[in-house]
Amino acid sequence: MPLLTLTSEEWTAMLLSLKVAAVAVVFSLPLGLLVAWLLSRREFWGKALLNGLVHLPLILPPVVTGYLLLITFGRRGTVGAFLDQAFGLVFSFRWTGAALAAAVMGFPLLVRSIRLSLDAVDQRLEAAAATLGAPPAYVFFTVTLPLILPGIAAGAILAFAKSMGEFGATITFVSNIPGETQTLASAIYAYTQVPGGDLAAMRLTVISIVLSLGALMASEFLSRRIAARVGAV
């Protein structure tokens, strides 16, 4: 079989990865924006702790993160049991759980990028708008948000790329079920464990490299736009 011709199982794994990564970014973006704003613009007790918790998934072994998700959001977990009984929402061994794991692992990259963008905004612009009588929400949406949009986009792209490549937390939390939780990373792992799976593993590896490299280049481009915009201001 040609190197770049994907089988139906490989297409399923790739499309599921895209779905999981997209859902992870969309649902984590509002919370990421709020947390980044708190860390950048507010001083409060426990700020260092919050910052540490946000970035903890970058330091912890992914398997540990996956295990914590399993005992928290599994069917017998404190949160998972409630969500299952109250709303019928199940995370363990479902693609929704893969999206949750991906969101947790990509969240630090999202928050950090947005926070750096907020730190780079000249707060005198916001103060000038406020002196004209604009309420804080209006100042944020008309002054601050347009200035940090490239940073938001860069963070979302990095989080998307991280979600696409997530493996340890995902396989611990939702296992490796073809068609349900088997993403690109877990499919590559599965193909390396069976005889004759090297070619399929190589195809998916090439796809992963292309997607990750494209995301990094897009993020770098947006970061340069941030620097240029700040310099112009």
XYZ file of N, CA, C and O in Angstrom, residues 25 29 33 41 110 113-121 126 139-158 218-219 221-227 229-230:
184
model
N -10.266 22.684 22.408
C -9.901 24.104 22.330
C -11.127 24.990 22.500
O -11.098 25.984 23.240
N -11.300 27.524 25.750
C -10.926 28.899 25.424
C -11.549 29.935 26.364
O -10.826 30.819 26.867
N -9.202 32.226 28.764
C -9.179 33.692 28.684
C -9.392 34.311 30.061
O -8.701 35.274 30.437
N -3.874 40.608 35.297
C -4.387 41.912 35.721
C -4.819 42.004 37.178
O -5.146 43.095 37.629
N -2.379 27.405 26.265
C -3.394 28.400 25.922
C -3.325 29.595 26.867
O -3.274 30.755 26.426
N -0.007 31.792 26.516
C 0.024 32.646 25.332
C -0.872 33.867 25.500
O -0.485 34.993 25.169
N -2.081 33.657 26.027
C -3.007 34.775 26.228
C -2.470 35.721 27.297
O -2.552 36.951 27.153
N -1.893 35.173 28.350
C -1.355 36.016 29.423
C -0.210 36.893 28.909
O -0.131 38.077 29.250
N 0.665 36.333 28.119
C 1.764 37.124 27.554
C 1.229 38.253 26.683
O 1.784 39.362 26.674
N 0.172 37.991 25.945
C -0.437 39.028 25.119
C -1.040 40.132 25.980
O -0.913 41.321 25.680
N -1.701 39.740 27.062
C -2.271 40.732 27.973
C -1.185 41.568 28.636
O -1.328 42.784 28.804
N -0.083 40.928 29.014
C 1.022 41.657 29.625
C 1.630 42.674 28.664
O 2.187 43.697 29.093
N 1.542 42.386 27.366
C 2.151 43.271 26.372
C 1.269 44.463 26.011
O 1.742 45.409 25.372
N 0.001 44.436 26.395
C -0.907 45.537 26.069
C -0.574 46.757 26.937
O -0.392 46.642 28.152
N -6.249 51.345 27.872
C -7.448 50.962 28.607
C -7.851 52.074 29.578
O -9.045 52.371 29.734
N -14.548 48.388 27.702
C -13.118 48.600 27.460
C -12.454 47.293 27.042
O -11.645 47.261 26.111
N -12.819 46.212 27.720
C -12.200 44.926 27.405
C -12.531 44.481 25.977
O -11.640 44.072 25.222
N -13.801 44.566 25.608
C -14.213 44.037 24.309
C -13.845 44.959 23.142
O -13.711 44.478 22.008
N -13.678 46.247 23.387
C -13.380 47.173 22.292
C -11.913 47.590 22.219
O -11.445 47.998 21.158
N -11.196 47.489 23.341
C -9.789 47.908 23.356
C -8.860 46.717 23.565
O -7.971 46.449 22.748
N -9.067 45.992 24.665
C -8.140 44.922 25.029
C -8.243 43.722 24.101
O -7.227 43.222 23.597
N -9.455 43.252 23.889
C -9.646 42.026 23.104
C -9.072 42.126 21.689
O -8.385 41.196 21.243
N -9.316 43.221 20.949
C -8.712 43.296 19.611
C -7.185 43.239 19.638
O -6.566 42.689 18.719
N -6.566 43.779 20.697
C -5.107 43.787 20.783
C -4.526 42.410 21.089
O -3.384 42.118 20.713
N -5.297 41.581 21.775
C -4.767 40.271 22.163
C -5.275 39.136 21.265
O -4.951 37.966 21.508
N -6.032 39.469 20.242
C -6.554 38.420 19.359
C -5.459 37.539 18.753
O -5.612 36.312 18.699
N -4.336 38.131 18.277
C -3.268 37.247 17.775
C -2.740 36.295 18.838
O -2.433 35.141 18.545
N -2.647 36.769 20.085
C -2.200 35.895 21.168
C -3.201 34.800 21.471
O -2.824 33.657 21.756
N -4.479 35.132 21.404
C -5.515 34.121 21.608
C -5.431 33.061 20.505
O -5.501 31.855 20.768
N -5.265 33.540 19.270
C -5.167 32.600 18.151
C -3.922 31.723 18.276
O -3.982 30.511 18.030
N -2.794 32.329 18.668
C -1.562 31.563 18.828
C -1.717 30.509 19.915
O -1.306 29.352 19.760
N -2.319 30.899 21.042
C -2.539 29.951 22.123
C -3.487 28.832 21.721
O -3.265 27.668 22.069
N -4.528 29.176 20.990
C -5.479 28.158 20.538
C -4.812 27.169 19.584
O -5.070 25.957 19.646
N -3.941 27.681 18.721
C -3.244 26.801 17.781
C -2.303 25.858 18.516
O -2.231 24.654 18.224
N -1.548 26.395 19.489
C -0.646 25.548 20.262
C -1.421 24.502 21.064
O -1.016 23.335 21.143
N 2.437 28.619 12.399
C 1.326 29.571 12.516
C 1.412 30.337 13.819
O 1.178 31.553 13.861
N 1.767 29.646 14.907
C 1.889 30.316 16.195
C 3.026 31.335 16.174
O 2.887 32.438 16.717
N 4.155 32.944 13.563
C 3.713 34.064 12.737
C 2.830 35.017 13.531
O 2.993 36.243 13.469
N 1.906 34.451 14.308
C 1.017 35.291 15.107
C 1.777 35.991 16.226
O 1.466 37.128 16.576
N 2.792 35.329 16.787
C 3.606 35.964 17.824
C 4.346 37.167 17.267
O 4.482 38.205 17.930
N 4.830 37.053 16.050
C 5.509 38.184 15.412
C 4.534 39.335 15.163
O 4.902 40.509 15.268
N 3.302 39.004 14.850
C 2.302 40.041 14.677
C 2.032 40.777 15.979
O 1.828 41.986 15.990
N 2.046 40.029 17.072
C 1.868 40.662 18.381
C 2.979 41.660 18.636
O 2.750 42.801 19.037
N 4.233 41.210 18.406
C 5.369 42.088 18.646
C 5.324 43.323 17.764
O 5.597 44.445 18.201
N 2.608 44.707 16.461
C 1.492 45.560 16.878
C 1.860 46.352 18.123
O 1.564 47.541 18.230
N 2.523 45.698 19.084
C 2.938 46.380 20.306
C 3.946 47.473 19.983
O 3.907 48.578 20.525
